[in-house]
GROMACS .gro file of C-alpha atoms in nm:
model
  379
    1MET     CA    1  -0.010  -0.009   0.038
    2VAL     CA    2   0.118   0.368  -0.085
    3ALA     CA    3   0.123   0.658   0.118
    4ARG     CA    4  -0.083   0.934  -0.085
    5ILE     CA    5  -0.212   1.308  -0.030
    6LEU     CA    6  -0.560   1.290  -0.050
    7SER     CA    7  -0.585   1.686  -0.003
    8ILE     CA    8  -0.383   2.009   0.069
    9GLY     CA    9  -0.547   2.300   0.240
   10THR     CA   10  -0.424   2.691   0.342
   11ALA     CA   11  -0.490   2.949   0.530
   12VAL     CA   12  -0.380   3.332   0.542
   13PRO     CA   13  -0.458   3.598   0.758
   14PRO     CA   14  -0.646   3.930   0.652
   15THR     CA   15  -0.350   4.158   0.632
   16VAL     CA   16  -0.212   4.197   0.314
   17LEU     CA   17   0.104   4.387   0.238
   18ALA     CA   18   0.211   4.500  -0.101
   19GLN     CA   19   0.648   4.451  -0.110
   20GLY     CA   20   0.688   4.821  -0.156
   21ASP     CA   21   0.543   4.943   0.129
   22VAL     CA   22   0.700   4.711   0.368
   23ARG     CA   23   1.022   4.828   0.179
   24ASP     CA   24   0.969   5.184   0.278
   25PHE     CA   25   0.853   5.162   0.624
   26PHE     CA   26   1.149   4.963   0.630
   27VAL     CA   27   1.369   5.276   0.483
   28ALA     CA   28   1.136   5.521   0.702
   29GLN     CA   29   1.259   5.349   1.052
   30PRO     CA   30   1.440   5.604   1.276
   31GLY     CA   31   1.836   5.592   1.254
   32VAL     CA   32   1.841   5.440   0.920
   33ASP     CA   33   2.132   5.604   0.717
   34ARG     CA   34   2.200   5.591   0.380
   35LEU     CA   35   2.406   5.274   0.317
   36THR     CA   36   2.112   5.068   0.527
   37ALA     CA   37   1.834   5.240   0.305
   38ARG     CA   38   2.015   5.100   0.019
   39LEU     CA   39   2.052   4.749   0.120
   40ILE     CA   40   1.672   4.756   0.196
   41GLY     CA   41   1.577   4.898  -0.134
   42ALA     CA   42   1.778   4.644  -0.289
   43ALA     CA   43   1.708   4.339  -0.088
   44PHE     CA   44   1.357   4.377  -0.142
   45ASP     CA   45   1.306   4.467  -0.486
   46ALA     CA   46   1.549   4.206  -0.528
   47ALA     CA   47   1.318   3.932  -0.367
   48ALA     CA   48   1.093   3.871  -0.617
   49ILE     CA   49   0.774   3.929  -0.400
   50GLU     CA   50   0.502   4.132  -0.455
   51ARG     CA   51   0.281   4.078  -0.176
   52ARG     CA   52   0.278   3.879   0.177
   53HIS     CA   53   0.047   3.842   0.468
   54THR     CA   54   0.073   3.894   0.837
   55VAL     CA   55  -0.058   3.872   1.153
   56LEU     CA   56   0.049   4.184   1.251
   57TYR     CA   57  -0.253   4.385   1.163
   58GLU     CA   58  -0.089   4.740   1.198
   59PHE     CA   59   0.079   4.708   0.903
   60GLY     CA   60  -0.236   4.707   0.729
   61HIS     CA   61  -0.222   5.083   0.738
   62LEU     CA   62   0.071   5.130   0.512
   63ARG     CA   63  -0.012   5.275   0.183
   64GLY     CA   64  -0.222   5.026  -0.049
   65GLY     CA   65  -0.197   4.771   0.296
   66ARG     CA   66  -0.499   4.591   0.334
   67GLY     CA   67  -0.613   4.451   0.683
   68THR     CA   68  -0.919   4.517   0.972
   69ASP     CA   69  -0.885   4.766   1.265
   70ALA     CA   70  -0.843   4.580   1.638
   71ALA     CA   71  -0.788   4.738   1.993
   72PRO     CA   72  -0.361   4.836   2.011
   73ALA     CA   73  -0.393   4.584   2.320
   74ALA     CA   74  -0.518   4.276   2.056
   75PRO     CA   75  -0.280   4.010   1.960
   76GLY     CA   76  -0.101   4.137   1.655
   77GLY     CA   77  -0.048   4.476   1.804
   78GLY     CA   78   0.195   4.689   1.953
   79PHE     CA   79   0.443   4.630   1.728
   80VAL     CA   80   0.377   4.986   1.556
   81GLY     CA   81   0.437   5.334   1.774
   82PRO     CA   82   0.255   5.622   1.706
   83ASP     CA   83   0.476   5.786   1.492
   84GLY     CA   84   0.574   5.489   1.241
   85GLU     CA   85   0.853   5.321   1.449
   86LEU     CA   86   0.878   4.964   1.460
   87ARG     CA   87   0.853   4.886   1.822
   88VAL     CA   88   1.103   4.591   1.968
   89PRO     CA   89   0.848   4.340   2.186
   90SER     CA   90   1.066   4.119   2.396
   91THR     CA   91   1.008   3.745   2.267
   92GLY     CA   92   0.738   3.696   2.575
   93GLU     CA   93   0.507   3.965   2.432
   94ARG     CA   94   0.606   3.812   2.041
   95ASN     CA   95   0.531   3.417   2.189
   96ALA     CA   96   0.249   3.551   2.331
   97ALA     CA   97   0.036   3.656   2.024
   98TYR     CA   98   0.217   3.349   1.839
   99THR     CA   99  -0.013   3.117   2.135
  100ALA     CA  100  -0.314   3.364   2.095
  101LEU     CA  101  -0.335   3.376   1.676
  102VAL     CA  102  -0.187   3.049   1.542
  103PRO     CA  103  -0.438   2.823   1.643
  104GLU     CA  104  -0.721   2.962   1.425
  105LEU     CA  105  -0.475   2.961   1.135
  106TYR     CA  106  -0.402   2.603   1.170
  107ALA     CA  107  -0.767   2.522   1.168
  108ARG     CA  108  -0.855   2.674   0.890
  109ALA     CA  109  -0.597   2.535   0.672
  110ALA     CA  110  -0.718   2.169   0.820
  111ARG     CA  111  -1.061   2.230   0.794
  112ASP     CA  112  -0.982   2.303   0.441
  113ALA     CA  113  -0.758   1.992   0.365
  114LEU     CA  114  -1.072   1.820   0.485
  115ALA     CA  115  -1.324   1.917   0.287
  116GLY     CA  116  -1.073   1.903   0.010
  117GLY     CA  117  -1.065   1.489   0.043
  118ARG     CA  118  -1.396   1.429   0.161
  119VAL     CA  119  -1.251   1.317   0.490
  120ALA     CA  120  -1.470   1.351   0.810
  121ALA     CA  121  -1.299   1.474   1.116
  122SER     CA  122  -1.423   1.150   1.256
  123GLU     CA  123  -1.179   0.944   1.010
  124ILE     CA  124  -0.850   1.122   1.140
  125THR     CA  125  -0.645   0.879   1.386
  126HIS     CA  126  -0.326   1.087   1.376
  127VAL     CA  127  -0.201   1.489   1.327
  128VAL     CA  128   0.136   1.570   1.278
  129THR     CA  129   0.201   1.967   1.315
  130VAL     CA  130   0.498   2.146   1.264
  131SER     CA  131   0.635   2.497   1.327
  132CYS     CA  132   0.898   2.664   1.403
  133THR     CA  133   0.823   3.048   1.518
  134GLY     CA  134   0.650   3.021   1.889
  135PHE     CA  135   0.588   2.749   2.155
  136PHE     CA  136   0.317   2.674   2.361
  137ALA     CA  137   0.200   2.372   2.545
  138PRO     CA  138  -0.100   2.228   2.541
  139GLY     CA  139   0.060   2.267   2.178
  140PRO     CA  140  -0.081   2.319   1.847
  141ASP     CA  141  -0.134   1.941   1.795
  142TYR     CA  142  -0.362   1.936   2.078
  143ARG     CA  143  -0.538   2.234   1.970
  144LEU     CA  144  -0.652   2.061   1.663
  145VAL     CA  145  -0.769   1.773   1.823
  146ARG     CA  146  -0.991   2.044   2.035
  147ASP     CA  147  -1.089   2.260   1.767
  148LEU     CA  148  -1.187   2.011   1.524
  149GLY     CA  149  -1.344   1.835   1.733
  150LEU     CA  150  -1.109   1.547   1.655
  151SER     CA  151  -1.147   1.205   1.837
  152PRO     CA  152  -0.972   1.271   2.198
  153THR     CA  153  -0.763   0.905   2.122
  154VAL     CA  154  -0.592   1.079   1.767
  155GLU     CA  155  -0.222   1.025   1.870
  156ARG     CA  156  -0.028   1.361   1.811
  157TYR     CA  157   0.308   1.447   1.725
  158HIS     CA  158   0.499   1.806   1.678
  159LEU     CA  159   0.760   1.847   1.502
  160GLY     CA  160   0.921   2.188   1.607
  161PHE     CA  161   1.199   2.430   1.500
  162ILE     CA  162   1.319   2.234   1.213
  163GLY     CA  163   1.266   2.592   1.006
  164CYS     CA  164   1.204   2.549   0.635
  165ALA     CA  165   1.237   2.288   0.542
  166ALA     CA  166   0.967   2.072   0.807
  167GLY     CA  167   0.690   2.065   0.585
  168ILE     CA  168   0.869   1.739   0.412
  169PRO     CA  169   0.979   1.474   0.728
  170ALA     CA  170   0.606   1.619   0.814
  171LEU     CA  171   0.505   1.442   0.487
  172ARG     CA  172   0.795   1.148   0.554
  173ALA     CA  173   0.611   1.122   0.916
  174ALA     CA  174   0.246   1.107   0.809
  175ALA     CA  175   0.422   0.750   0.500
  176ARG     CA  176   0.570   0.604   0.815
  177ILE     CA  177   0.266   0.566   1.017
  178SER     CA  178   0.073   0.477   0.723
  179ALA     CA  179   0.292   0.224   0.640
  180ALA     CA  180   0.306   0.065   0.982
  181GLU     CA  181  -0.111   0.074   1.043
  182PRO     CA  182  -0.258   0.073   0.680
  183ASP     CA  183  -0.585   0.203   0.864
  184ALA     CA  184  -0.435   0.551   0.940
  185VAL     CA  185  -0.537   0.898   0.826
  186VAL     CA  186  -0.298   1.154   0.907
  187LEU     CA  187  -0.332   1.514   0.913
  188VAL     CA  188   0.021   1.701   0.882
  189ALA     CA  189  -0.041   2.077   0.971
  190CYS     CA  190   0.218   2.398   0.915
  191ALA     CA  191   0.160   2.697   1.051
  192GLU     CA  192   0.413   2.994   1.045
  193LEU     CA  193   0.341   3.374   1.181
  194CYS     CA  194   0.761   3.466   1.119
  195SER     CA  195   0.630   3.878   1.093
  196LEU     CA  196   0.587   3.832   1.467
  197HIS     CA  197   0.980   3.812   1.467
  198ILE     CA  198   1.041   4.120   1.202
  199ARG     CA  199   1.309   4.413   1.328
  200ALA     CA  200   1.455   4.732   1.192
  201SER     CA  201   1.834   4.656   1.195
  202ASP     CA  202   2.174   4.729   1.014
  203ASP     CA  203   2.230   4.382   0.951
  204PRO     CA  204   2.226   4.245   0.607
  205GLN     CA  205   2.172   3.914   0.679
  206GLN     CA  206   1.825   4.090   0.925
  207ILE     CA  207   1.738   4.294   0.628
  208VAL     CA  208   1.670   4.002   0.399
  209ALA     CA  209   1.491   3.770   0.619
  210ALA     CA  210   1.281   4.110   0.655
  211SER     CA  211   1.212   4.113   0.281
  212VAL     CA  212   1.121   3.749   0.229
  213PHE     CA  213   0.946   3.611   0.532
  214ALA     CA  214   0.551   3.588   0.580
  215ASP     CA  215   0.284   3.422   0.758
  216GLY     CA  216   0.056   3.124   0.689
  217ALA     CA  217  -0.038   2.779   0.718
  218ALA     CA  218  -0.122   2.464   0.537
  219ALA     CA  219  -0.213   2.090   0.550
  220ALA     CA  220  -0.264   1.769   0.405
  221VAL     CA  221  -0.439   1.483   0.460
  222VAL     CA  222  -0.220   1.174   0.392
  223THR     CA  223  -0.326   0.825   0.385
  224ALA     CA  224  -0.269   0.458   0.207
  225ARG     CA  225  -0.601   0.364   0.224
  226ASP     CA  226  -0.743   0.289  -0.062
  227ASP     CA  227  -1.119   0.358  -0.043
  228LEU     CA  228  -1.055   0.742   0.080
  229ALA     CA  229  -0.858   0.817  -0.225
  230GLU     CA  230  -1.177   0.697  -0.440
  231ARG     CA  231  -1.350   0.959  -0.265
  232VAL     CA  232  -1.117   1.219  -0.430
  233ALA     CA  233  -1.254   1.485  -0.689
  234GLY     CA  234  -0.886   1.535  -0.917
  235THR     CA  235  -0.559   1.437  -0.824
  236VAL     CA  236  -0.411   1.248  -0.558
  237LEU     CA  237  -0.026   1.220  -0.502
  238ASP     CA  238   0.165   0.928  -0.403
  239LEU     CA  239   0.462   0.954  -0.175
  240ASP     CA  240   0.695   0.729  -0.304
  241ARG     CA  241   0.963   0.805  -0.135
  242PHE     CA  242   1.200   1.068   0.110
  243ALA     CA  243   1.603   1.160   0.171
  244THR     CA  244   1.764   1.412   0.366
  245THR     CA  245   2.128   1.504   0.331
  246LEU     CA  246   2.352   1.786   0.505
  247THR     CA  247   2.568   1.982   0.294
  248SER     CA  248   2.947   1.988   0.327
  249GLU     CA  249   2.954   2.326   0.445
  250GLY     CA  250   2.673   2.588   0.602
  251GLU     CA  251   2.625   2.507   0.988
  252THR     CA  252   2.667   2.860   1.023
  253ASP     CA  253   2.476   3.049   0.703
  254MET     CA  254   2.141   2.903   0.817
  255VAL     CA  255   2.042   2.962   1.185
  256TRP     CA  256   1.715   2.990   1.416
  257THR     CA  257   1.825   3.111   1.729
  258ILE     CA  258   1.605   3.256   2.061
  259GLY     CA  259   1.668   3.563   2.183
  260ASP     CA  260   1.565   3.821   2.428
  261GLU     CA  261   1.405   4.051   2.135
  262GLY     CA  262   1.249   3.727   1.960
  263PHE     CA  263   1.390   3.488   1.742
  264GLU     CA  264   1.696   3.599   1.520
  265MET     CA  265   1.737   3.457   1.218
  266THR     CA  266   2.054   3.435   0.988
  267LEU     CA  267   2.120   3.414   0.641
  268SER     CA  268   2.383   3.479   0.481
  269ALA     CA  269   2.465   3.524   0.108
  270GLU     CA  270   2.656   3.164   0.114
  271VAL     CA  271   2.376   3.011   0.138
  272PRO     CA  272   2.180   3.002  -0.226
  273ARG     CA  273   2.577   2.946  -0.314
  274ILE     CA  274   2.609   2.595  -0.128
  275ILE     CA  275   2.278   2.481  -0.291
  276GLY     CA  276   2.415   2.574  -0.593
  277ARG     CA  277   2.739   2.386  -0.569
  278GLU     CA  278   2.574   2.081  -0.401
  279ILE     CA  279   2.241   2.042  -0.544
  280ARG     CA  280   2.332   1.851  -0.841
  281GLU     CA  281   2.495   1.567  -0.564
  282ALA     CA  282   2.276   1.575  -0.339
  283VAL     CA  283   1.927   1.534  -0.580
  284GLY     CA  284   2.097   1.303  -0.816
  285GLY     CA  285   2.212   1.050  -0.574
  286PHE     CA  286   1.773   1.092  -0.448
  287LEU     CA  287   1.698   1.051  -0.813
  288GLY     CA  288   1.854   0.838  -0.964
  289ASP     CA  289   1.702   0.754  -1.293
  290ASP     CA  290   1.357   0.892  -1.255
  291ARG     CA  291   1.338   1.219  -1.447
  292PRO     CA  292   1.061   1.428  -1.288
  293THR     CA  293   0.872   1.660  -1.535
  294THR     CA  294   0.701   1.885  -1.285
  295TRP     CA  295   0.939   2.042  -0.952
  296ALA     CA  296   0.840   2.136  -0.651
  297VAL     CA  297   1.075   2.367  -0.476
  298HIS     CA  298   1.051   2.537  -0.139
  299PRO     CA  299   1.180   2.893  -0.252
  300GLY     CA  300   1.342   3.054   0.021
  301GLY     CA  301   1.448   3.351  -0.159
  302ARG     CA  302   1.476   3.417  -0.549
  303SER     CA  303   1.815   3.383  -0.575
  304VAL     CA  304   1.782   3.006  -0.370
  305LEU     CA  305   1.535   2.937  -0.675
  306ASP     CA  306   1.739   3.040  -0.974
  307ARG     CA  307   2.072   2.820  -0.809
  308VAL     CA  308   1.840   2.548  -0.770
  309GLU     CA  309   1.772   2.600  -1.127
  310SER     CA  310   2.129   2.652  -1.301
  311GLY     CA  311   2.215   2.388  -1.081
  312LEU     CA  312   1.990   2.127  -1.153
  313GLY     CA  313   1.985   2.258  -1.517
  314LEU     CA  314   1.618   2.312  -1.510
  315PRO     CA  315   1.423   2.462  -1.779
  316GLY     CA  316   1.333   2.821  -1.725
  317PRO     CA  317   0.967   2.686  -1.661
  318ALA     CA  318   1.033   2.418  -1.415
  319LEU     CA  319   0.991   2.651  -1.114
  320GLU     CA  320   0.703   2.865  -1.236
  321THR     CA  321   0.498   2.734  -0.998
  322SER     CA  322   0.755   2.780  -0.714
  323ARG     CA  323   0.825   3.104  -0.794
  324ALA     CA  324   0.432   3.224  -0.825
  325VAL     CA  325   0.393   3.091  -0.476
  326LEU     CA  326   0.692   3.386  -0.363
  327ARG     CA  327   0.553   3.625  -0.587
  328ASP     CA  328   0.205   3.625  -0.387
  329PHE     CA  329   0.292   3.479  -0.060
  330GLY     CA  330   0.625   3.532   0.031
  331ASN     CA  331   0.823   3.267   0.244
  332MET     CA  332   0.624   3.093   0.477
  333SER     CA  333   0.888   2.858   0.610
  334SER     CA  334   0.772   2.502   0.657
  335ALA     CA  335   0.434   2.579   0.545
  336THR     CA  336   0.541   2.694   0.175
  337ILE     CA  337   0.597   2.369   0.033
  338LEU     CA  338   0.252   2.276   0.047
  339PHE     CA  339   0.094   2.595  -0.098
  340ILE     CA  340   0.339   2.493  -0.375
  341LEU     CA  341   0.200   2.098  -0.360
  342GLN     CA  342  -0.175   2.237  -0.363
  343ARG     CA  343  -0.096   2.451  -0.705
  344VAL     CA  344   0.027   2.122  -0.829
  345LEU     CA  345  -0.269   1.934  -0.748
  346GLY     CA  346  -0.478   2.164  -0.899
  347SER     CA  347  -0.274   2.213  -1.216
  348GLY     CA  348  -0.400   1.931  -1.372
  349VAL     CA  349  -0.082   1.712  -1.388
  350ALA     CA  350  -0.151   1.413  -1.590
  351GLU     CA  351  -0.206   1.029  -1.437
  352GLY     CA  352   0.153   0.855  -1.377
  353GLU     CA  353   0.345   1.236  -1.395
  354ARG     CA  354   0.647   1.246  -1.171
  355ILE     CA  355   0.731   1.556  -0.911
  356ALA     CA  356   1.015   1.654  -0.665
  357ALA     CA  357   0.960   1.850  -0.387
  358LEU     CA  358   1.285   2.016  -0.231
  359ALA     CA  359   1.288   2.199   0.059
  360PHE     CA  360   1.583   2.335   0.228
  361GLY     CA  361   1.668   2.388   0.640
  362PRO     CA  362   1.908   2.499   0.888
  363GLY     CA  363   2.268   2.298   0.878
  364LEU     CA  364   2.213   2.323   0.553
  365THR     CA  365   1.972   2.007   0.567
  366VAL     CA  366   1.788   1.924   0.185
  367GLU     CA  367   1.508   1.779   0.253
  368ALA     CA  368   1.365   1.582  -0.082
  369ALA     CA  369   1.052   1.379  -0.175
  370LEU     CA  370   0.945   1.192  -0.497
  371LEU     CA  371   0.577   1.224  -0.538
  372THR     CA  372   0.343   1.056  -0.877
  373ALA     CA  373  -0.003   1.256  -0.955
  374ARG     CA  374  -0.285   0.952  -0.977
  375THR     CA  375  -0.660   1.027  -1.062
  376GLY     CA  376  -0.876   1.041  -0.774
  377GLY     CA  377  -1.255   0.821  -0.784
  378ARG     CA  378  -1.480   1.119  -0.771
  379PRO     CA  379  -1.536   1.372  -1.093
   0.00000   0.00000   0.00000
């Protein structure tokens, strides 16, 4: 029996930011000198992002932004001062906002996935949740059981602080569970509130992080049960195999640490270069003789996609879906790969088409999955 993705659901916060408006907001921060302003402009303009979503509703008041008003003390508020300055909440304050705001995104994405797969909440046997942008206990796995009305006997697992690559290990865990328990129906859910950790800085690495990260959630229903696949309208994705590779360098180039003023992301300029140098060896050994016709690559940034494309010798259109998700949503860390696979599912991929999924995390870690498109049961 082969584990497969029956459906994928997504959710984003209501506040939408135009990339240029966020760039101008950071340039206008107190103390920004001419060099820093140039660095901010270059990073934001080169990101190939047009819009992003955030739980920070105050940013909806930027020129061109869309959002909802809320009381200043509401979760997601208190980040922007009366004169437009970016405040510096403590890690505790940021994490309190995460605890208050992330469960609703998890639940929305999960309900969307259940509806798309025509799976009832009562049929879920396992929950795997993913996040690297906050912590609380009882955690997101517990809240999904309560918020979706799942059985209290559902087995729960949480993958925390693995970073952008974690969506693929979550799918791998679901596939392993399905192989061990053929009747299992696994709900995988990723949610990231990256914008809670933004900060004004003249550090080029912090500027790059501010230019790409965004908020969003995605969920997938994974099972080896053929009877559930027969319910699906459209395409399902067989999860054929997975691989993990540590690059020979990069341990200090992509780093996610907890500071007193939020989580601090290090993204050095070496990250895309390392990926470009090592991607062919990492992926070639995994794929063997398989030649995927569709690629779902986590867009850590435009330069990462460029290096993957050139390193693997892919044709220009191969990463169009990844680039489109980056353009429309930014980098939502672990949830992003599921956004891309959702678009693949809806793109009319042919029966038997092979799909390679890649994501990159701290370390540098390359996570890979090979999938096959199959026709679902119901028109």
